[in-house]
Coordinates of C-alpha atoms in Angstrom, one line a residue:
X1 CA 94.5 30.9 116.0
X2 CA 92.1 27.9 117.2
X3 CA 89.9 27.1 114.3
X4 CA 86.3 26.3 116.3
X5 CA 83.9 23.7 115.4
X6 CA 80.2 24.5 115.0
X7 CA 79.7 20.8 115.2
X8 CA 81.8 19.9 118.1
X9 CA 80.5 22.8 120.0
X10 CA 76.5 21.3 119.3
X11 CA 78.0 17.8 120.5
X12 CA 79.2 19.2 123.7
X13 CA 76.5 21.4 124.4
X14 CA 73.2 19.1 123.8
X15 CA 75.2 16.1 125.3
X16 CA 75.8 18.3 128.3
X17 CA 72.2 19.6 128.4
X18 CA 70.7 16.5 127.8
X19 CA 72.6 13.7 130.2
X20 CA 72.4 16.9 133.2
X21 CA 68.5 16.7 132.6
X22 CA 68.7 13.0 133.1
X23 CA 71.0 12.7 135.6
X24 CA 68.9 15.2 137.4
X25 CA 65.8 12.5 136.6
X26 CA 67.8 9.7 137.5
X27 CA 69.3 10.7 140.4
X28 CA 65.9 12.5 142.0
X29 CA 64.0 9.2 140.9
X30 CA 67.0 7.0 143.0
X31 CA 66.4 9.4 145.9
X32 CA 63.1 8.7 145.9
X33 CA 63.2 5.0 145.7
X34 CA 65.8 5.0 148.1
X35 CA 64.0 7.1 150.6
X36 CA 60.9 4.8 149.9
X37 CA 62.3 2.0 150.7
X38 CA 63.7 3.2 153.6
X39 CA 60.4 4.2 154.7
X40 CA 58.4 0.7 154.3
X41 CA 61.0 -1.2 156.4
X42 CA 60.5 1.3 158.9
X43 CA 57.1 1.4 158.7
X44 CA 57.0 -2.5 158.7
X45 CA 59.0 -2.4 162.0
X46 CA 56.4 0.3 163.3
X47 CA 53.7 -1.8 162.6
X48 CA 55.5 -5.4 164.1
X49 CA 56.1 -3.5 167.1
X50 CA 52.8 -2.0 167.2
X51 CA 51.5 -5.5 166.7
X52 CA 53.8 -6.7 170.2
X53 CA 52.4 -4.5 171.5
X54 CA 48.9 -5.0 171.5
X55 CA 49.6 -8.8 172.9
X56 CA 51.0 -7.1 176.1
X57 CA 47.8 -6.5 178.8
X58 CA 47.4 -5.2 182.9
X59 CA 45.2 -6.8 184.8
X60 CA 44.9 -6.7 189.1
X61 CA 47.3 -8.8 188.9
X62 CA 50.0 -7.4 186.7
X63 CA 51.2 -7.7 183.2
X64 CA 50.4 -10.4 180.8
X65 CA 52.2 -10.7 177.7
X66 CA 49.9 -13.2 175.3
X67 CA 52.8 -13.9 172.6
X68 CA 53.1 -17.6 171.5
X69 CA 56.8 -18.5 169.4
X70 CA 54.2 -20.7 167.6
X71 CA 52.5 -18.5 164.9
X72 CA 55.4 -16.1 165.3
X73 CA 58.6 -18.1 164.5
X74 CA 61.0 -15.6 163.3
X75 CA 61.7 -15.1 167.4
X76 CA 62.8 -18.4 167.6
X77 CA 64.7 -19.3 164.6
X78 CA 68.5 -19.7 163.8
X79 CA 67.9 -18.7 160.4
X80 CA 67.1 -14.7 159.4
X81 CA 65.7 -14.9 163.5
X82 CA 64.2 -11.4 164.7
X83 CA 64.1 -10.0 168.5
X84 CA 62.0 -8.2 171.2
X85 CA 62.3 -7.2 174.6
X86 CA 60.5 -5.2 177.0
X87 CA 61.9 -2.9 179.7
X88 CA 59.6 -2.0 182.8
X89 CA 62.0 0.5 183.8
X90 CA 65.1 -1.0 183.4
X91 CA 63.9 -4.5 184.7
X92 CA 63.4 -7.0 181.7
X93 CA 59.9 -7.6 181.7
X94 CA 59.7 -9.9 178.5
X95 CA 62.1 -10.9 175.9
X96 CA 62.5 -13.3 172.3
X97 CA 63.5 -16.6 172.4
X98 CA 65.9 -16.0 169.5
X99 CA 68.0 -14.2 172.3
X100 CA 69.6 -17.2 173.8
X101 CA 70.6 -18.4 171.0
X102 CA 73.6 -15.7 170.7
X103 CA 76.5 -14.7 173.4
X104 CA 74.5 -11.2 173.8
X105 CA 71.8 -12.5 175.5
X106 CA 70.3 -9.2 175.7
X107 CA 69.3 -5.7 173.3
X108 CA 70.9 -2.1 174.6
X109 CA 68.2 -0.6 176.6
X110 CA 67.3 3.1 175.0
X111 CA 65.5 5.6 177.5
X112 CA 62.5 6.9 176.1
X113 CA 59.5 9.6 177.0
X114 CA 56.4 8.5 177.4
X115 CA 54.5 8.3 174.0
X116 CA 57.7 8.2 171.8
X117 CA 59.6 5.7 169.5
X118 CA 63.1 5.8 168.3
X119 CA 64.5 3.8 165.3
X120 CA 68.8 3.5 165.7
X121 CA 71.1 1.3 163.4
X122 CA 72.4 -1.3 165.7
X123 CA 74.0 -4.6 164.8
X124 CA 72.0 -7.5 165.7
X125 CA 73.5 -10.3 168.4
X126 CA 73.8 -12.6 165.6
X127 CA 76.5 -10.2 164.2
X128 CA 74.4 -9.1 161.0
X129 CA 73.4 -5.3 160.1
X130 CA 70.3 -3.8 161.7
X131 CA 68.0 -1.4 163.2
X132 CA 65.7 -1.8 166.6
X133 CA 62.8 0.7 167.2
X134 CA 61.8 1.7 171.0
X135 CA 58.9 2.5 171.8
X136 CA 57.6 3.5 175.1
X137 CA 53.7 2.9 175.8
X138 CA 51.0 2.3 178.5
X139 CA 50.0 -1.4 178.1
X140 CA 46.4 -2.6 177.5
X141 CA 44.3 -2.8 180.4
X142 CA 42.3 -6.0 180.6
X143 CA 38.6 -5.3 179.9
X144 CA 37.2 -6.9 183.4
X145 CA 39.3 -4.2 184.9
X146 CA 38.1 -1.1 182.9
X147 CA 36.2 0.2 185.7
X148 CA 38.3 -0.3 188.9
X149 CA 40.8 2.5 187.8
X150 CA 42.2 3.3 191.4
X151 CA 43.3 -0.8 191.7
X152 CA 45.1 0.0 188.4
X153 CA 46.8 2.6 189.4
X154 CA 48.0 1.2 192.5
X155 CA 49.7 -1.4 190.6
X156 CA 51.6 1.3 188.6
X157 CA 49.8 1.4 185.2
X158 CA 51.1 4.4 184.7
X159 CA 54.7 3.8 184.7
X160 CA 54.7 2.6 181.3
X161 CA 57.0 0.2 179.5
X162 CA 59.9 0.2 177.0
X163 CA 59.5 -2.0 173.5
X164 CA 62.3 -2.8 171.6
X165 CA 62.0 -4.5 168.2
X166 CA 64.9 -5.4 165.9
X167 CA 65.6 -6.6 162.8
X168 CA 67.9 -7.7 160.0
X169 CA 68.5 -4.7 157.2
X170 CA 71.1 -6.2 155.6
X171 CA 68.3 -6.8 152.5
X172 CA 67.6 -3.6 152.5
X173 CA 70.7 -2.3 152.6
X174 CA 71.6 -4.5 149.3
X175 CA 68.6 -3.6 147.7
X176 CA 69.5 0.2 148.2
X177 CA 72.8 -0.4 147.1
X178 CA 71.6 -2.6 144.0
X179 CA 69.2 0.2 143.1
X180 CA 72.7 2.7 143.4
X181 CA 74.8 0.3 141.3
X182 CA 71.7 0.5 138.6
X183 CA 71.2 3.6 138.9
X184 CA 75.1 4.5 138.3
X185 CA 75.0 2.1 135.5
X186 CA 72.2 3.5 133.6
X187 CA 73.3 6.9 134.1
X188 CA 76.7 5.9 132.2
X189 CA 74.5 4.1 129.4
X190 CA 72.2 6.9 128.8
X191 CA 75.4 9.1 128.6
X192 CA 76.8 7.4 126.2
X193 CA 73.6 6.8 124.1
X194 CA 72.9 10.6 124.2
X195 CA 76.2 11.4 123.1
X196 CA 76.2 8.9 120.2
X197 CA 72.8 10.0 119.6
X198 CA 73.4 13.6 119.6
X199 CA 76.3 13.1 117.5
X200 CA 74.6 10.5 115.1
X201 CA 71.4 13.9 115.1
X202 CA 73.8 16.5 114.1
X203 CA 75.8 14.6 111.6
X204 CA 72.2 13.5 109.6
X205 CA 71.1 17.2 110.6
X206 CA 74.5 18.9 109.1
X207 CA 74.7 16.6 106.0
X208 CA 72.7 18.9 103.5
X209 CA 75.3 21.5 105.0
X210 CA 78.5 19.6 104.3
X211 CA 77.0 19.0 100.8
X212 CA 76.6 22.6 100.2
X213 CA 80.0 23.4 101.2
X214 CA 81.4 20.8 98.7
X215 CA 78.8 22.0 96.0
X216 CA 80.6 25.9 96.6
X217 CA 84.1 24.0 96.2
X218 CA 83.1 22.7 92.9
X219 CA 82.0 25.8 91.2
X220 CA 84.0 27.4 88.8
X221 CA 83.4 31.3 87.9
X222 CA 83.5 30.7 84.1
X223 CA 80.9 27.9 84.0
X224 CA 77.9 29.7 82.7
X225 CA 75.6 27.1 84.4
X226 CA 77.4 26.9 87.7
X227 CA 74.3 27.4 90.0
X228 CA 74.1 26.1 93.6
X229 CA 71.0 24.2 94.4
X230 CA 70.0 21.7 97.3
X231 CA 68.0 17.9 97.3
X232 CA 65.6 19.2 99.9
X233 CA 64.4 22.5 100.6
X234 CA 65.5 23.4 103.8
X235 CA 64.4 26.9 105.4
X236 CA 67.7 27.6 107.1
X237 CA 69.8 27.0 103.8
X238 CA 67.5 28.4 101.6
X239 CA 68.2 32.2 102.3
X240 CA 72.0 31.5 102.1
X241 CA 71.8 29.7 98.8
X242 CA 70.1 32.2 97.3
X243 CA 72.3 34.8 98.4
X244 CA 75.1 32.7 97.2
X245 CA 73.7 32.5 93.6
X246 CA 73.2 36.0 93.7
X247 CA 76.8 36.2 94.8
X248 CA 78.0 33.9 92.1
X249 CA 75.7 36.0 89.7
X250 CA 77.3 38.9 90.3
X251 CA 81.2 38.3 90.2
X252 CA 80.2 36.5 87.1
X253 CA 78.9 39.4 85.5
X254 CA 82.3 41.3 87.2
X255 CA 84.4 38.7 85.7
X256 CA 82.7 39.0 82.0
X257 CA 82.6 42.9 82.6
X258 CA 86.8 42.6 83.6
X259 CA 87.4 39.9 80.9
X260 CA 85.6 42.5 78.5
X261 CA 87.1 45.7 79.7
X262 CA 90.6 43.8 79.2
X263 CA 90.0 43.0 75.6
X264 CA 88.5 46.5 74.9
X265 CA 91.3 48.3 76.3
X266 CA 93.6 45.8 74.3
X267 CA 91.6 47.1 71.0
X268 CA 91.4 50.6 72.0
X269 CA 95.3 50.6 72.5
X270 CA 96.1 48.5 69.7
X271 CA 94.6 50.4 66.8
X272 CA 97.1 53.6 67.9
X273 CA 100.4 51.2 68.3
X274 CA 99.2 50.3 64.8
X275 CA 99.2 53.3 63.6
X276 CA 102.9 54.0 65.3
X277 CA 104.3 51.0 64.1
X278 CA 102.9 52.2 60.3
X279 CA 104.1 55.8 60.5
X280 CA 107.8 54.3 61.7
X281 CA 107.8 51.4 58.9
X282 CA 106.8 54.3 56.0
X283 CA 109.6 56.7 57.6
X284 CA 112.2 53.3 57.3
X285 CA 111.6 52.8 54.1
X286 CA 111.2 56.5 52.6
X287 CA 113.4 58.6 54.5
X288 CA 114.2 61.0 51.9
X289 CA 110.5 61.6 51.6
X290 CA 110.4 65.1 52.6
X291 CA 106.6 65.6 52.9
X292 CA 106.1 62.3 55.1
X293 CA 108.9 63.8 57.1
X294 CA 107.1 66.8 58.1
X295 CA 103.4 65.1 58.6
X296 CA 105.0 62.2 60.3
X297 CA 106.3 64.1 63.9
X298 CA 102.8 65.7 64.1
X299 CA 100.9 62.7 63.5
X300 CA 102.9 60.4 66.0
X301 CA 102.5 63.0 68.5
X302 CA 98.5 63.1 68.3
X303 CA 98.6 59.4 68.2
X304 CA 101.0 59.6 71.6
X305 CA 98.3 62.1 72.9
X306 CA 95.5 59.9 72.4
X307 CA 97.3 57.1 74.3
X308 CA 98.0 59.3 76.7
X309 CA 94.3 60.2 76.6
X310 CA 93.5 56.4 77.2
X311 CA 95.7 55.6 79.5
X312 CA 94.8 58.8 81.9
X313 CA 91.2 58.1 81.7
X314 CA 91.7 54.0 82.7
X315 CA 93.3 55.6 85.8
X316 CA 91.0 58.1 86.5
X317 CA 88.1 55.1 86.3
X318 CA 90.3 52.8 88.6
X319 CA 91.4 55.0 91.0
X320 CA 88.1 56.0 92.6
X321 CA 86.7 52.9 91.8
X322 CA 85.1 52.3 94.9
X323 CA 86.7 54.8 97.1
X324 CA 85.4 58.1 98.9
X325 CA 86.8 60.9 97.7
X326 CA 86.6 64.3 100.6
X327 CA 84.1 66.5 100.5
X328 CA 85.5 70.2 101.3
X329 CA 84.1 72.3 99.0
X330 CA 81.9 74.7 99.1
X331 CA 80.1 75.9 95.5
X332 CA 77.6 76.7 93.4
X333 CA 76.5 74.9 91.3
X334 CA 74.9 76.8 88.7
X335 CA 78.4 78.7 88.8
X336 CA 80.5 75.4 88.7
X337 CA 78.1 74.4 85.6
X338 CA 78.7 78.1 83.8
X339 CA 82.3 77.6 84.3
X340 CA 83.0 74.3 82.6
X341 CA 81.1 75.3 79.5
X342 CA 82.0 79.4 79.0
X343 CA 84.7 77.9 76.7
X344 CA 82.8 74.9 74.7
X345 CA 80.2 75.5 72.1
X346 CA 77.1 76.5 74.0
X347 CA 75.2 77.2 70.7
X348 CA 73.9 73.6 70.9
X349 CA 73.5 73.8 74.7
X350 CA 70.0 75.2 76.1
X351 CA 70.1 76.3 79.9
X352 CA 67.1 75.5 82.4
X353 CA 69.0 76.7 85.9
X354 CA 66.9 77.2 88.3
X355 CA 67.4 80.3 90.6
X356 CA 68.8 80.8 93.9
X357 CA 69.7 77.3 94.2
X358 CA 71.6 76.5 98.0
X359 CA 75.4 76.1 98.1
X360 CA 76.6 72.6 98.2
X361 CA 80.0 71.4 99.8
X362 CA 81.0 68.4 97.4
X363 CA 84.2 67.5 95.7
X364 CA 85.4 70.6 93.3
X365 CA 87.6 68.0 91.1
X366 CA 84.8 65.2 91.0
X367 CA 81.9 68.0 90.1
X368 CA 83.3 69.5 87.2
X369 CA 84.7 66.0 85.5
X370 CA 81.0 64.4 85.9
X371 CA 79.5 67.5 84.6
X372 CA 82.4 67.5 81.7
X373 CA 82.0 64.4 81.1
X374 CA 77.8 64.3 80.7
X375 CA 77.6 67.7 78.2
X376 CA 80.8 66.1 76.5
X377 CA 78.5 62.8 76.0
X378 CA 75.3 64.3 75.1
X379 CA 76.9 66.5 72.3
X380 CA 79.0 63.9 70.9
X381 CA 75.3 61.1 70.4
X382 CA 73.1 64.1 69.4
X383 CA 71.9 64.6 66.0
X384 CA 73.0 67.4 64.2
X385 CA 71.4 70.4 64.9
X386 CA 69.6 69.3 68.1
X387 CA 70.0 70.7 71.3
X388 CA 71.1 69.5 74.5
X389 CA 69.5 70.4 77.6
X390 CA 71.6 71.3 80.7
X391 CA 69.2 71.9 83.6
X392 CA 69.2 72.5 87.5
X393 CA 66.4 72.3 90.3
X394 CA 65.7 71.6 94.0
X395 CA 63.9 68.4 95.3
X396 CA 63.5 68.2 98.8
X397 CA 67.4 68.0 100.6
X398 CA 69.1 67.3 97.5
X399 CA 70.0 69.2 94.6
X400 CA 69.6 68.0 90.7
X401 CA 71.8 68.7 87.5
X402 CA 70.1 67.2 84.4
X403 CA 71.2 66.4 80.7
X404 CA 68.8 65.5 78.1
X405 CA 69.5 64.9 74.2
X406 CA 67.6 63.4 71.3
X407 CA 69.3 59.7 70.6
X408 CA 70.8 59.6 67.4
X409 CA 70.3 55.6 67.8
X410 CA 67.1 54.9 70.1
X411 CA 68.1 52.4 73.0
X412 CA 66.6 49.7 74.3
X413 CA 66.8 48.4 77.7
X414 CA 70.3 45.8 77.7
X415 CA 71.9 48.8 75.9
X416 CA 71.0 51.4 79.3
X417 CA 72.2 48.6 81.4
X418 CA 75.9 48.8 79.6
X419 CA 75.4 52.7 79.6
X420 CA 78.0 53.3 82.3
X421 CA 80.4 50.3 81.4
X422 CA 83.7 50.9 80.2
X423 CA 84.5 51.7 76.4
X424 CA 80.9 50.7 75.7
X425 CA 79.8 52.6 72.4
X426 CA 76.2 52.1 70.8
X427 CA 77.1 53.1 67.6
X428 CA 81.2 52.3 66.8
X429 CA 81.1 54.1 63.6
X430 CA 80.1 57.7 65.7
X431 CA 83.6 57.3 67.7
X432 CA 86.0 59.9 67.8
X433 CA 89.9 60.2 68.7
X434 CA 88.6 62.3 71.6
X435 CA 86.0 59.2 72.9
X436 CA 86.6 56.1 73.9
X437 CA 83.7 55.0 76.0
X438 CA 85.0 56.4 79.1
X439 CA 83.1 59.2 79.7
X440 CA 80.1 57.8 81.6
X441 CA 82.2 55.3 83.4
X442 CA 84.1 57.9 84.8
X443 CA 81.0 60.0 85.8
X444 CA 79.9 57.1 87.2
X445 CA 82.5 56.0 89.4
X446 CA 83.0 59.9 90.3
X447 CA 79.4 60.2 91.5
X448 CA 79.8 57.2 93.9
X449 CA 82.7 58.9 95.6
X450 CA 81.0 62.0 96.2
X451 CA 77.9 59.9 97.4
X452 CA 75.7 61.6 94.8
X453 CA 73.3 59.1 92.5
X454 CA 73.5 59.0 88.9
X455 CA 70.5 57.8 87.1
X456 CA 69.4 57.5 83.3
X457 CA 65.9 57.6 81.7
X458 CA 64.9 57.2 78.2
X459 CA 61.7 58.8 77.1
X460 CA 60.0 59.5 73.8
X461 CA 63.3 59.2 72.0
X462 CA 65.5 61.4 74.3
X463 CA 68.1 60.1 77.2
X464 CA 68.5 62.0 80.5
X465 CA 71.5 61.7 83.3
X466 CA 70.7 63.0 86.7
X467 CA 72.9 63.8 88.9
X468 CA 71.3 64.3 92.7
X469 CA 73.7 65.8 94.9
X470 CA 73.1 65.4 98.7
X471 CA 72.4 69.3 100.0
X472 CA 73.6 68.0 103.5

């Protein structure tokens, strides 16, 4: 599987956004500048043709062209030289001196309508790049003739004339094409700058990132001060190293809890292989002892049983640790309570069951060891003579089942936090062969696979477990 890079994947992207937006710029801005361009030498052509054609005037006479090579000497020079010539019809009617100086003596003549111009790429007779406007116009008439129109128009004013102007674009064409070569070589520049800039951005903007990451490979579970914690506040990393503390917090506490539950269960197992290993050595070395004969087969059984006893419970506790256990049963669970206890003492039990309580579908097996395991509890840290209360009502969609006892040792609150943890035991010297700290653990874990809540209050020197069991 291709392993993707958050980092690579920002370079790409941004570098890509960011040198299309300029290239967009760029290439809109060369457009533009070309298309500029383009227009001023046209519209310098319009205007030197317009120009020619204001020295070009009728009179009764005819046509007068009033043009002098003199003040206009780009129509007569060898170098850069420019040309005109004018078309009555097709007749040459006028025409640059810069035309002799070339084997085409002459421009192509362009057919125009009256009122139009034209503006063609044509090379020049001197060989070089170029463009001629046409223009077809009514010339001048003189102003001592303004009045005698008929006299004009017998002399066929209104045929009109054909202009033709051309000139070099060979500059123009160099200066479009330096402007292209710029414009290509900026675009490559800025494309490379963004991408060493973006690069460069997200580097400097990942660093506090990079560091966090090698922060998380240095921490070590056992290290009670192993905290994460970063230079610079920043508000995307903050969230996640807080959740990671809490993270680290918390498989701490798992660790301790499993390094813990290992050592009790070590002590809790030890103390009966003790006593095995005692009963055997006694039976070695007095075997004609027939008293200890007798006592010793009952007494390693019981001590066998009480393993057993541990063992069965550490199995209960892990197998549903965690896990969902089916709910297909439907009961009662005043019934279900009655049940478990009709064969314990109930002389130190005091019933508060509420009536006509709803039937429940929950887990038979899990039901009965949590409620076990709760009146089992409360009897075994009650002082003598007390009573323990075993009592059932209805809150809204859920159903409750309640244990309260006085506390032979009161609690404060570290000791209800270790409440439901594994061979935990307030009071060491109160332990039985029959209790091993289990109990709760197990009616814990139980209640979590039948997604009922168990929950613990002290109060005026009493403890109460509830169990609230989903009605639905």
């Amino acid at each position: 599987m291709t392993i993707r890079s958050i980092r690579n994947k920002l370079v790409v992207t941004l570098s890509l956004s960011i040198a299309g937006l300029v290239l967009c710029i760029l290439l809109a801005i060369d457009i533009a500048v070309d298309s500029w361009i383009d227009d001023e030498f046209d519209r310098s052509m319009q205007a030197k043709a317009n120009m020619l054609m204001t020295l070009i005037r009728e009179d009764s006479e005819g046509l007068f062209f009033d043009f002098s090579s003199q003040y206009m000497s780009e129509f007569n020079s060898q170098i850069e030289p420019e040309y005109f010539q004018i078309w009555n019809n097709e007749n040459i009617v006028a025409r640059s001196k810069s035309l002799d100086l070339f084997p085409q003596k002459n421009l192509p003549f362009k057919n125009l309508d009256m009122g139009t111009s034209k503006i063609l790429e044509n090379p020049l007779p001197d060989g070089r790049d170029g463009r001629i406007i046409y223009i077809k116009f009514i010339p001048e008439v003189s102003p001592n003739q303004q009045l005698d129109t008929n006299k004009v128009h017998k002399k066929g004013r209104g045929k009109g004339l054909t202009l033709a102007y051309a000139a070099s674009s060979e500059e123009v064409n160099f200066i479009l094409w330096l402007i292209d070569v710029i414009f290509i070589i900026t675009t490559i520049t800025v494309i490379i700058f963004i991408r060493l800039f973006v690069r460069k951005a997200i580097d400097t903007a990942l660093a506090p990132l990079s560091k966090l990451n090698a922060d998380i490979g240095q921490l070590r579970i056992v290290d009670k001060n192993a905290r994460i914690s970063i230079d610079e506040p920043i508000k995307e990393l903050s969230p996640i190293v807080d959740s990671l503390n809490l993270f680290i917090e918390e498989n701490r506490q798992l660790y301790l809890r499993e390094k813990r539950l290992t050592s009790d269960i070590a002590h809790e197992i030890k103390t009966p292989i003790a006593e095995l290993i005692n009963l055997a050595e006694v039976s070695i070395r007095f075997p004609a002892e027939k008293e200890l004969a007798v006592s010793f087969k009952p007494e390693v059984l019981q001590i066998s049983l009480r393993l057993q006893k541990i063992v069965e419970n550490l199995l209960l506790l892990h197998k549903y640790n965690d896990g969902q256990l089916a709910k297909k049963d439907a009961c009662d669970l005043n019934q279900v309570i009655m049940r478990i206890l009709e064969h314990s003492d109930v002389s130190a039990l005091q019933f508060h069951l509420a009536k006509e309580l709803p039937a429940i579908v929950s887990n038979l097996f899990a039901l009965e060891s949590i409620i076990s395991n709760l009146v089992n509890n409360a009897k075994q840290y009650s002082p003598r003579d007390s009573k323990v209360i075993v009592a059932t009502y209805n809150i809204e969609q859920s159903l409750v089942f309640s244990v309260s006892n006085p506390l032979y040792n009161p609690l404060d609150s570290s000791d209800i936090h270790q409440l439901f943890d594994p061979f935990w035991q307030k009071d060491t010297a109160r332990s039985s062969h029959n209790n091993f700290g289990l109990g709760l653990s197990i009616a814990k874990t139980l209640s979590s696979a039948i997604n009922a809540k168990l929950e613990v209050a002290v109060k005026d020197n009493a403890i109460t477990f509830k169990l609230v069991l989903p009605i639905k």
